Amino acid sequence: MKARIPGSKSITNRALVLAAAARGTSRLSAPLVSDDTVAFRDALTALGVRVTTAPDDASWTVTGLGRGPHGGGRVWCADAGTAARFLPPFAAAGTGRYVFDGTDQLRARPLSPLTAALTRLGARITTDSGAALPLTVDAEGLAGGELPLPSGLSSQFLSGLLMSAPLMRAPLRVRAEELVSRPYIDMTLALMTRFGARTDESGGHISVDPAPCTATDLAVEPDASTASYFFAAAAVTGREITVPGLGLGSLQGDLRFVDVLREAGATVRTTTEGTTVIGGPTLRGGFDVDMGDISDTFMTLAAIAPLADAPITIRGIAHARLKESDRIAAVDENLRALGVTTEVGHDRITVVPGPTRPARIACRRDHRIAMAFSVLGLRAPGIDLDDPGCVSKTFPGFHTELTRLFPTPYNPTGLEEHR
């Protein structure tokens, strides 16, 4: 069966800020329409960027400024981490005073590497805590130049700086240390190229020349992180699922999750048209995998690991502790509540397969926790989500699509409200 997966959040929000900075009008086809992307779109509007939507949200049209914003304003980021990381550099490349804020959940996420980098580039930054939202940017443009940026916390800091670099007064040359989630940087650079930015990577440095981007039309491909739940569901139910439009040539590193499922015994076919996963007779365990570059999908694997025939260890995911929740701790807590044996380290988790017992899953307002454990619920009776609606952050129709493809008695609390 074919899964109906919405557009990529990562591509949608990157394309929005690049289109905002570009000269001309860009049209984004099939953007993701979710809490995070709407918050990002509204935040751009607060910065003076005009974004118009088709009546059915099938496309968004962005009238670029060809420069940084001017005049100042208050910018509400809601829960959107990308807004808090991508938009302060864009604002700092303009002029005026901009105040960024968000929910308590977003206020808890660190921004110190970004604020330090922006200060070095000439922005005046003040925060209540020195390391997080609310954050005030007094902008007079950014100088550019040489910039060391420790990226061990989040590749989003580097992406935000790179996407605003064409608006700086001089070339930006970044030395990225301890870079995690490298595929997201590759995605950023590829999209910048689509919008006409001049970039170069050599000798451990990434360089961007100062020259405004050019508007372009872009079709947003399905979200690979979201697709992981449906691919995993196929793997644990023995079914066949295809995601059209997500295949060879994808900009998203998270599509590599299907390689992990192949190691776990699934059959995988990837073509230019899409990707298909067919579940095997058993979910094979007994392996150790580094998922640092695709950490948004580690929870998908960890949640289905109790169904495997041997333990599975996932490594390289320390930065997942600084996402919407401490995702390692959240997965561990919920698996233990289900009666599953785990072993946790700073950057790893080992899941020992075995029978589960009924339990209420603590979602921690984290969409990926809710979606991952929903997949386990296809095979493990008695799973109940304490916050099924949190999936609206990236896929409001998630529960409807999962039950359409995999009809089961599984019905998390409040499911009917989100159909």
mmCIF file of N, CA, C and O in Angstrom, residues 13-107:
data_model
loop_
_atom_site.group_PDB
_atom_site.id
_atom_site.type_symbol
_atom_site.label_atom_id
_atom_site.label_comp_id
_atom_site.label_asym_id
_atom_site.label_seq_id
_atom_site.Cartn_x
_atom_site.Cartn_y
_atom_site.Cartn_z
ATOM 1 N N ASN A 13 11.010 24.444 6.069
ATOM 2 C CA ASN A 13 11.469 25.596 6.836
ATOM 3 C C ASN A 13 12.762 26.181 6.285
ATOM 4 O O ASN A 13 12.962 27.405 6.319
ATOM 5 N N ARG A 14 13.641 25.341 5.759
ATOM 6 C CA ARG A 14 14.839 25.878 5.107
ATOM 7 C C ARG A 14 14.462 26.674 3.860
ATOM 8 O O ARG A 14 14.994 27.758 3.611
ATOM 9 N N ALA A 15 13.558 26.115 3.067
ATOM 10 C CA ALA A 15 13.145 26.812 1.851
ATOM 11 C C ALA A 15 12.460 28.129 2.177
ATOM 12 O O ALA A 15 12.621 29.126 1.453
ATOM 13 N N LEU A 16 11.697 28.180 3.270
ATOM 14 C CA LEU A 16 11.026 29.415 3.653
ATOM 15 C C LEU A 16 12.025 30.535 3.944
ATOM 16 O O LEU A 16 11.877 31.664 3.456
ATOM 17 N N VAL A 17 13.070 30.241 4.715
ATOM 18 C CA VAL A 17 14.010 31.312 5.064
ATOM 19 C C VAL A 17 14.877 31.689 3.868
ATOM 20 O O VAL A 17 15.200 32.869 3.662
ATOM 21 N N LEU A 18 15.236 30.715 3.024
ATOM 22 C CA LEU A 18 16.009 31.041 1.826
ATOM 23 C C LEU A 18 15.182 31.881 0.860
ATOM 24 O O LEU A 18 15.687 32.838 0.257
ATOM 25 N N ALA A 19 13.907 31.541 0.713
ATOM 26 C CA ALA A 19 13.023 32.322 -0.152
ATOM 27 C C ALA A 19 12.836 33.728 0.410
ATOM 28 O O ALA A 19 12.744 34.708 -0.351
ATOM 29 N N ALA A 20 12.761 33.858 1.728
ATOM 30 C CA ALA A 20 12.589 35.168 2.354
ATOM 31 C C ALA A 20 13.794 36.063 2.105
ATOM 32 O O ALA A 20 13.659 37.277 1.940
ATOM 33 N N ALA A 21 14.980 35.472 2.076
ATOM 34 C CA ALA A 21 16.206 36.244 1.883
ATOM 35 C C ALA A 21 16.500 36.520 0.416
ATOM 36 O O ALA A 21 17.332 37.372 0.094
ATOM 37 N N ALA A 22 15.829 35.812 -0.486
ATOM 38 C CA ALA A 22 16.124 35.898 -1.913
ATOM 39 C C ALA A 22 15.481 37.106 -2.562
ATOM 40 O O ALA A 22 14.553 37.717 -2.026
ATOM 41 N N ARG A 23 15.965 37.423 -3.755
ATOM 42 C CA ARG A 23 15.330 38.435 -4.590
ATOM 43 C C ARG A 23 14.287 37.755 -5.467
ATOM 44 O O ARG A 23 14.592 36.792 -6.158
ATOM 45 N N GLY A 24 13.058 38.251 -5.429
ATOM 46 C CA GLY A 24 12.024 37.692 -6.270
ATOM 47 C C GLY A 24 11.014 36.890 -5.478
ATOM 48 O O GLY A 24 11.017 36.878 -4.241
ATOM 49 N N THR A 25 10.140 36.204 -6.196
ATOM 50 C CA THR A 25 9.050 35.445 -5.589
ATOM 51 C C THR A 25 9.246 33.959 -5.816
ATOM 52 O O THR A 25 9.457 33.516 -6.954
ATOM 53 N N SER A 26 9.198 33.192 -4.746
ATOM 54 C CA SER A 26 9.380 31.737 -4.792
ATOM 55 C C SER A 26 8.061 31.049 -4.475
ATOM 56 O O SER A 26 7.276 31.534 -3.653
ATOM 57 N N ARG A 27 7.861 29.896 -5.097
ATOM 58 C CA ARG A 27 6.656 29.106 -4.835
ATOM 59 C C ARG A 27 7.066 27.728 -4.330
ATOM 60 O O ARG A 27 7.811 27.009 -5.000
ATOM 61 N N LEU A 28 6.590 27.372 -3.140
ATOM 62 C CA LEU A 28 6.865 26.066 -2.547
ATOM 63 C C LEU A 28 5.634 25.190 -2.734
ATOM 64 O O LEU A 28 4.556 25.502 -2.221
ATOM 65 N N SER A 29 5.797 24.109 -3.472
ATOM 66 C CA SER A 29 4.692 23.184 -3.711
ATOM 67 C C SER A 29 4.721 22.068 -2.683
ATOM 68 O O SER A 29 5.796 21.569 -2.322
ATOM 69 N N ALA A 30 3.552 21.666 -2.212
ATOM 70 C CA ALA A 30 3.388 20.588 -1.227
ATOM 71 C C ALA A 30 4.218 20.809 0.030
ATOM 72 O O ALA A 30 4.886 19.902 0.513
ATOM 73 N N PRO A 31 4.190 22.031 0.606
ATOM 74 C CA PRO A 31 4.910 22.232 1.866
ATOM 75 C C PRO A 31 4.229 21.451 2.983
ATOM 76 O O PRO A 31 3.040 21.115 2.890
ATOM 77 N N LEU A 32 4.982 21.164 4.021
ATOM 78 C CA LEU A 32 4.362 20.583 5.202
ATOM 79 C C LEU A 32 3.496 21.644 5.872
ATOM 80 O O LEU A 32 3.946 22.773 6.096
ATOM 81 N N VAL A 33 2.265 21.283 6.186
ATOM 82 C CA VAL A 33 1.372 22.171 6.933
ATOM 83 C C VAL A 33 1.173 21.544 8.307
ATOM 84 O O VAL A 33 0.444 20.566 8.467
ATOM 85 N N SER A 34 1.854 22.070 9.307
ATOM 86 C CA SER A 34 1.807 21.513 10.658
ATOM 87 C C SER A 34 2.069 22.644 11.638
ATOM 88 O O SER A 34 2.358 23.782 11.245
ATOM 89 N N ASP A 35 2.001 22.329 12.922
ATOM 90 C CA ASP A 35 2.221 23.361 13.937
ATOM 91 C C ASP A 35 3.560 24.059 13.741
ATOM 92 O O ASP A 35 3.665 25.283 13.817
ATOM 93 N N ASP A 36 4.631 23.269 13.515
ATOM 94 C CA ASP A 36 5.968 23.841 13.406
ATOM 95 C C ASP A 36 6.129 24.721 12.180
ATOM 96 O O ASP A 36 6.703 25.811 12.249
ATOM 97 N N THR A 37 5.650 24.262 11.031
ATOM 98 C CA THR A 37 5.865 25.042 9.812
ATOM 99 C C THR A 37 4.965 26.275 9.767
ATOM 100 O O THR A 37 5.379 27.317 9.253
ATOM 101 N N VAL A 38 3.772 26.166 10.305
ATOM 102 C CA VAL A 38 2.902 27.343 10.371
ATOM 103 C C VAL A 38 3.492 28.376 11.332
ATOM 104 O O VAL A 38 3.461 29.591 11.068
ATOM 105 N N ALA A 39 4.065 27.914 12.449
ATOM 106 C CA ALA A 39 4.729 28.828 13.377
ATOM 107 C C ALA A 39 5.901 29.516 12.690
ATOM 108 O O ALA A 39 6.133 30.727 12.872
ATOM 109 N N PHE A 40 6.643 28.754 11.896
ATOM 110 C CA PHE A 40 7.782 29.324 11.176
ATOM 111 C C PHE A 40 7.296 30.352 10.154
ATOM 112 O O PHE A 40 7.847 31.458 10.043
ATOM 113 N N ARG A 41 6.266 30.009 9.405
ATOM 114 C CA ARG A 41 5.705 30.923 8.417
ATOM 115 C C ARG A 41 5.216 32.209 9.076
ATOM 116 O O ARG A 41 5.475 33.326 8.582
ATOM 117 N N ASP A 42 4.523 32.078 10.212
ATOM 118 C CA ASP A 42 4.014 33.251 10.915
ATOM 119 C C ASP A 42 5.156 34.104 11.468
ATOM 120 O O ASP A 42 5.061 35.336 11.514
ATOM 121 N N ALA A 43 6.233 33.435 11.902
ATOM 122 C CA ALA A 43 7.390 34.181 12.405
ATOM 123 C C ALA A 43 8.030 35.001 11.288
ATOM 124 O O ALA A 43 8.455 36.142 11.500
ATOM 125 N N LEU A 44 8.097 34.441 10.089
ATOM 126 C CA LEU A 44 8.611 35.207 8.949
ATOM 127 C C LEU A 44 7.730 36.420 8.667
ATOM 128 O O LEU A 44 8.224 37.513 8.362
ATOM 129 N N THR A 45 6.436 36.224 8.762
ATOM 130 C CA THR A 45 5.507 37.337 8.553
ATOM 131 C C THR A 45 5.767 38.455 9.560
ATOM 132 O O THR A 45 5.732 39.642 9.221
ATOM 133 N N ALA A 46 6.068 38.069 10.803
ATOM 134 C CA ALA A 46 6.386 39.059 11.837
ATOM 135 C C ALA A 46 7.672 39.807 11.517
ATOM 136 O O ALA A 46 7.881 40.933 11.997
ATOM 137 N N LEU A 47 8.529 39.206 10.692
ATOM 138 C CA LEU A 47 9.769 39.859 10.269
ATOM 139 C C LEU A 47 9.578 40.685 8.999
ATOM 140 O O LEU A 47 10.543 41.221 8.449
ATOM 141 N N GLY A 48 8.340 40.778 8.516
ATOM 142 C CA GLY A 48 8.055 41.613 7.369
ATOM 143 C C GLY A 48 8.077 40.915 6.034
ATOM 144 O O GLY A 48 8.045 41.571 4.977
ATOM 145 N N VAL A 49 8.115 39.579 6.038
ATOM 146 C CA VAL A 49 8.130 38.801 4.804
ATOM 147 C C VAL A 49 6.699 38.447 4.420
ATOM 148 O O VAL A 49 5.914 37.975 5.258
ATOM 149 N N ARG A 50 6.357 38.624 3.156
ATOM 150 C CA ARG A 50 5.005 38.302 2.704
ATOM 151 C C ARG A 50 4.951 36.849 2.248
ATOM 152 O O ARG A 50 5.687 36.430 1.353
ATOM 153 N N VAL A 51 4.064 36.071 2.891
ATOM 154 C CA VAL A 51 3.840 34.667 2.522
ATOM 155 C C VAL A 51 2.352 34.496 2.256
ATOM 156 O O VAL A 51 1.525 34.753 3.133
ATOM 157 N N THR A 52 1.997 34.086 1.068
ATOM 158 C CA THR A 52 0.601 33.845 0.726
ATOM 159 C C THR A 52 0.399 32.356 0.486
ATOM 160 O O THR A 52 1.290 31.659 0.005
ATOM 161 N N THR A 53 -0.784 31.871 0.833
ATOM 162 C CA THR A 53 -1.064 30.441 0.744
ATOM 163 C C THR A 53 -2.202 30.188 -0.240
ATOM 164 O O THR A 53 -3.155 30.972 -0.327
ATOM 165 N N ALA A 54 -2.086 29.083 -0.973
ATOM 166 C CA ALA A 54 -3.185 28.641 -1.827
ATOM 167 C C ALA A 54 -4.355 28.231 -0.936
ATOM 168 O O ALA A 54 -4.153 27.856 0.233
ATOM 169 N N PRO A 55 -5.588 28.277 -1.448
ATOM 170 C CA PRO A 55 -6.756 27.955 -0.609
ATOM 171 C C PRO A 55 -6.661 26.589 0.061
ATOM 172 O O PRO A 55 -7.114 26.420 1.186
ATOM 173 N N ASP A 56 -6.065 25.598 -0.588
ATOM 174 C CA ASP A 56 -5.954 24.260 -0.008
ATOM 175 C C ASP A 56 -4.586 24.004 0.601
ATOM 176 O O ASP A 56 -4.246 22.866 0.924
ATOM 177 N N ASP A 57 -3.764 25.063 0.765
ATOM 178 C CA ASP A 57 -2.401 24.959 1.298
ATOM 179 C C ASP A 57 -1.515 24.068 0.433
ATOM 180 O O ASP A 57 -0.480 23.581 0.892
ATOM 181 N N ALA A 58 -1.887 23.861 -0.825
ATOM 182 C CA ALA A 58 -1.066 23.037 -1.718
ATOM 183 C C ALA A 58 0.228 23.732 -2.093
ATOM 184 O O ALA A 58 1.182 23.079 -2.518
ATOM 185 N N SER A 59 0.261 25.049 -1.932
ATOM 186 C CA SER A 59 1.490 25.787 -2.207
ATOM 187 C C SER A 59 1.522 27.046 -1.357
ATOM 188 O O SER A 59 0.473 27.571 -0.960
ATOM 189 N N TRP A 60 2.755 27.487 -1.061
ATOM 190 C CA TRP A 60 2.975 28.758 -0.383
ATOM 191 C C TRP A 60 3.871 29.611 -1.274
ATOM 192 O O TRP A 60 4.855 29.104 -1.837
ATOM 193 N N THR A 61 3.535 30.883 -1.407
ATOM 194 C CA THR A 61 4.319 31.797 -2.227
ATOM 195 C C THR A 61 4.986 32.829 -1.322
ATOM 196 O O THR A 61 4.317 33.475 -0.505
ATOM 197 N N VAL A 62 6.294 32.959 -1.470
ATOM 198 C CA VAL A 62 7.087 33.839 -0.608
ATOM 199 C C VAL A 62 7.670 34.966 -1.451
ATOM 200 O O VAL A 62 8.367 34.720 -2.437
ATOM 201 N N THR A 63 7.379 36.192 -1.068
ATOM 202 C CA THR A 63 7.973 37.362 -1.715
ATOM 203 C C THR A 63 9.224 37.746 -0.945
ATOM 204 O O THR A 63 9.154 38.245 0.180
ATOM 205 N N GLY A 64 10.377 37.469 -1.543
ATOM 206 C CA GLY A 64 11.643 37.660 -0.842
ATOM 207 C C GLY A 64 12.002 39.124 -0.656
ATOM 208 O O GLY A 64 11.605 39.997 -1.436
ATOM 209 N N LEU A 65 12.781 39.394 0.383
ATOM 210 C CA LEU A 65 13.236 40.749 0.667
ATOM 211 C C LEU A 65 14.509 41.097 -0.090
ATOM 212 O O LEU A 65 14.808 42.271 -0.309
ATOM 213 N N GLY A 66 15.293 40.074 -0.463
ATOM 214 C CA GLY A 66 16.581 40.331 -1.096
ATOM 215 C C GLY A 66 17.599 40.910 -0.139
ATOM 216 O O GLY A 66 18.673 41.368 -0.531
ATOM 217 N N ARG A 67 17.304 40.853 1.134
ATOM 218 C CA ARG A 67 18.139 41.411 2.200
ATOM 219 C C ARG A 67 17.618 40.890 3.521
ATOM 220 O O ARG A 67 16.644 40.136 3.569
ATOM 221 N N GLY A 68 18.222 41.309 4.608
ATOM 222 C CA GLY A 68 17.688 41.005 5.918
ATOM 223 C C GLY A 68 16.493 41.890 6.225
ATOM 224 O O GLY A 68 16.258 42.896 5.545
ATOM 225 N N PRO A 69 15.699 41.544 7.232
ATOM 226 C CA PRO A 69 14.526 42.361 7.580
ATOM 227 C C PRO A 69 14.930 43.716 8.152
ATOM 228 O O PRO A 69 16.051 43.908 8.614
ATOM 229 N N HIS A 70 13.989 44.656 8.126
ATOM 230 C CA HIS A 70 14.231 46.005 8.631
ATOM 231 C C HIS A 70 13.061 46.413 9.507
ATOM 232 O O HIS A 70 11.930 45.998 9.297
ATOM 233 N N GLY A 71 13.359 47.205 10.522
ATOM 234 C CA GLY A 71 12.301 47.832 11.296
ATOM 235 C C GLY A 71 12.021 47.227 12.643
ATOM 236 O O GLY A 71 11.355 47.838 13.481
ATOM 237 N N GLY A 72 12.483 46.011 12.899
ATOM 238 C CA GLY A 72 12.275 45.386 14.196
ATOM 239 C C GLY A 72 10.908 44.732 14.338
ATOM 240 O O GLY A 72 10.046 44.844 13.471
ATOM 241 N N GLY A 73 10.746 44.015 15.446
ATOM 242 C CA GLY A 73 9.471 43.359 15.710
ATOM 243 C C GLY A 73 9.611 42.266 16.745
ATOM 244 O O GLY A 73 10.715 41.927 17.180
ATOM 245 N N ARG A 74 8.467 41.726 17.163
ATOM 246 C CA ARG A 74 8.425 40.615 18.115
ATOM 247 C C ARG A 74 8.075 39.356 17.339
ATOM 248 O O ARG A 74 7.140 39.353 16.522
ATOM 249 N N VAL A 75 8.819 38.303 17.594
ATOM 250 C CA VAL A 75 8.698 37.068 16.821
ATOM 251 C C VAL A 75 8.404 35.910 17.766
ATOM 252 O O VAL A 75 9.205 35.591 18.650
ATOM 253 N N TRP A 76 7.239 35.297 17.573
ATOM 254 C CA TRP A 76 6.825 34.162 18.404
ATOM 255 C C TRP A 76 7.169 32.869 17.670
ATOM 256 O O TRP A 76 6.677 32.621 16.570
ATOM 257 N N CYS A 77 8.021 32.043 18.259
ATOM 258 C CA CYS A 77 8.489 30.808 17.629
ATOM 259 C C CYS A 77 7.671 29.590 18.038
ATOM 260 O O CYS A 77 7.904 28.497 17.491
ATOM 261 N N ALA A 78 6.761 29.755 19.003
ATOM 262 C CA ALA A 78 5.958 28.630 19.510
ATOM 263 C C ALA A 78 6.884 27.509 19.955
ATOM 264 O O ALA A 78 7.798 27.744 20.728
ATOM 265 N N ASP A 79 6.675 26.270 19.449
ATOM 266 C CA ASP A 79 7.526 25.130 19.800
ATOM 267 C C ASP A 79 8.599 24.860 18.755
ATOM 268 O O ASP A 79 9.324 23.867 18.851
ATOM 269 N N ALA A 80 8.704 25.707 17.732
ATOM 270 C CA ALA A 80 9.537 25.390 16.565
ATOM 271 C C ALA A 80 11.010 25.699 16.800
ATOM 272 O O ALA A 80 11.432 26.860 16.763
ATOM 273 N N GLY A 81 11.795 24.650 17.012
ATOM 274 C CA GLY A 81 13.226 24.826 17.225
ATOM 275 C C GLY A 81 13.924 25.442 16.032
ATOM 276 O O GLY A 81 14.865 26.227 16.189
ATOM 277 N N THR A 82 13.471 25.088 14.822
ATOM 278 C CA THR A 82 14.110 25.669 13.642
ATOM 279 C C THR A 82 13.888 27.174 13.570
ATOM 280 O O THR A 82 14.767 27.921 13.128
ATOM 281 N N ALA A 83 12.730 27.647 13.989
ATOM 282 C CA ALA A 83 12.488 29.095 13.991
ATOM 283 C C ALA A 83 13.456 29.805 14.937
ATOM 284 O O ALA A 83 13.998 30.866 14.622
ATOM 285 N N ALA A 84 13.698 29.218 16.102
ATOM 286 C CA ALA A 84 14.591 29.827 17.089
ATOM 287 C C ALA A 84 16.048 29.770 16.666
ATOM 288 O O ALA A 84 16.875 30.541 17.173
ATOM 289 N N ARG A 85 16.390 28.890 15.738
ATOM 290 C CA ARG A 85 17.775 28.739 15.299
ATOM 291 C C ARG A 85 18.034 29.365 13.926
ATOM 292 O O ARG A 85 19.123 29.854 13.664
ATOM 293 N N PHE A 86 17.044 29.350 13.038
ATOM 294 C CA PHE A 86 17.239 29.876 11.691
ATOM 295 C C PHE A 86 16.947 31.371 11.581
ATOM 296 O O PHE A 86 17.564 32.064 10.773
ATOM 297 N N LEU A 87 15.988 31.873 12.351
ATOM 298 C CA LEU A 87 15.523 33.233 12.136
ATOM 299 C C LEU A 87 16.336 34.315 12.851
ATOM 300 O O LEU A 87 16.446 35.426 12.314
ATOM 301 N N PRO A 88 16.924 34.092 14.045
ATOM 302 C CA PRO A 88 17.786 35.134 14.606
ATOM 303 C C PRO A 88 18.955 35.527 13.694
ATOM 304 O O PRO A 88 19.234 36.726 13.562
ATOM 305 N N PRO A 89 19.644 34.583 13.017
ATOM 306 C CA PRO A 89 20.681 35.031 12.074
ATOM 307 C C PRO A 89 20.121 35.859 10.918
ATOM 308 O O PRO A 89 20.743 36.840 10.476
ATOM 309 N N PHE A 90 18.950 35.469 10.415
ATOM 310 C CA PHE A 90 18.312 36.227 9.337
ATOM 311 C C PHE A 90 17.998 37.643 9.813
ATOM 312 O O PHE A 90 18.262 38.633 9.118
ATOM 313 N N ALA A 91 17.433 37.760 11.020
ATOM 314 C CA ALA A 91 17.126 39.079 11.575
ATOM 315 C C ALA A 91 18.403 39.885 11.801
ATOM 316 O O ALA A 91 18.452 41.092 11.512
ATOM 317 N N ALA A 92 19.447 39.232 12.299
ATOM 318 C CA ALA A 92 20.707 39.933 12.591
ATOM 319 C C ALA A 92 21.360 40.471 11.327
ATOM 320 O O ALA A 92 22.132 41.436 11.380
ATOM 321 N N ALA A 93 21.040 39.872 10.180
ATOM 322 C CA ALA A 93 21.586 40.355 8.910
ATOM 323 C C ALA A 93 20.869 41.607 8.422
ATOM 324 O O ALA A 93 21.288 42.221 7.430
ATOM 325 N N GLY A 94 19.795 41.995 9.100
ATOM 326 C CA GLY A 94 19.070 43.206 8.756
ATOM 327 C C GLY A 94 19.345 44.321 9.735
ATOM 328 O O GLY A 94 20.453 44.434 10.280
ATOM 329 N N THR A 95 18.328 45.151 9.985
ATOM 330 C CA THR A 95 18.468 46.244 10.939
ATOM 331 C C THR A 95 17.209 46.320 11.802
ATOM 332 O O THR A 95 16.109 45.978 11.362
ATOM 333 N N GLY A 96 17.401 46.785 13.050
ATOM 334 C CA GLY A 96 16.277 46.921 13.961
ATOM 335 C C GLY A 96 16.421 46.024 15.172
ATOM 336 O O GLY A 96 17.350 45.231 15.282
ATOM 337 N N ARG A 97 15.477 46.161 16.082
ATOM 338 C CA ARG A 97 15.470 45.329 17.299
ATOM 339 C C ARG A 97 14.400 44.252 17.152
ATOM 340 O O ARG A 97 13.225 44.555 16.903
ATOM 341 N N TYR A 98 14.806 42.998 17.341
ATOM 342 C CA TYR A 98 13.910 41.853 17.191
ATOM 343 C C TYR A 98 13.940 41.042 18.484
ATOM 344 O O TYR A 98 15.016 40.698 18.987
ATOM 345 N N VAL A 99 12.764 40.741 18.996
ATOM 346 C CA VAL A 99 12.642 39.957 20.225
ATOM 347 C C VAL A 99 12.024 38.609 19.872
ATOM 348 O O VAL A 99 10.892 38.545 19.374
ATOM 349 N N PHE A 100 12.770 37.545 20.130
ATOM 350 C CA PHE A 100 12.319 36.184 19.849
ATOM 351 C C PHE A 100 11.925 35.501 21.145
ATOM 352 O O PHE A 100 12.644 35.575 22.141
ATOM 353 N N ASP A 101 10.787 34.810 21.107
ATOM 354 C CA ASP A 101 10.359 34.053 22.291
ATOM 355 C C ASP A 101 9.576 32.835 21.829
ATOM 356 O O ASP A 101 9.237 32.690 20.641
ATOM 357 N N GLY A 102 9.308 31.932 22.757
ATOM 358 C CA GLY A 102 8.573 30.721 22.447
ATOM 359 C C GLY A 102 7.992 30.105 23.700
ATOM 360 O O GLY A 102 8.001 30.707 24.781
ATOM 361 N N THR A 103 7.494 28.904 23.570
ATOM 362 C CA THR A 103 6.881 28.203 24.695
ATOM 363 C C THR A 103 7.930 27.822 25.727
ATOM 364 O O THR A 103 9.139 27.886 25.488
ATOM 365 N N ASP A 104 7.460 27.379 26.893
ATOM 366 C CA ASP A 104 8.391 26.927 27.931
ATOM 367 C C ASP A 104 9.260 25.783 27.421
ATOM 368 O O ASP A 104 10.443 25.693 27.771
ATOM 369 N N GLN A 105 8.680 24.907 26.611
ATOM 370 C CA GLN A 105 9.459 23.794 26.067
ATOM 371 C C GLN A 105 10.602 24.310 25.200
ATOM 372 O O GLN A 105 11.736 23.837 25.289
ATOM 373 N N LEU A 106 10.332 25.310 24.364
ATOM 374 C CA LEU A 106 11.381 25.848 23.504
ATOM 375 C C LEU A 106 12.375 26.686 24.302
ATOM 376 O O LEU A 106 13.578 26.687 24.000
ATOM 377 N N ARG A 107 11.903 27.369 25.328
ATOM 378 C CA ARG A 107 12.819 28.140 26.182
ATOM 379 C C ARG A 107 13.863 27.255 26.855
ATOM 380 O O ARG A 107 14.953 27.724 27.203
#
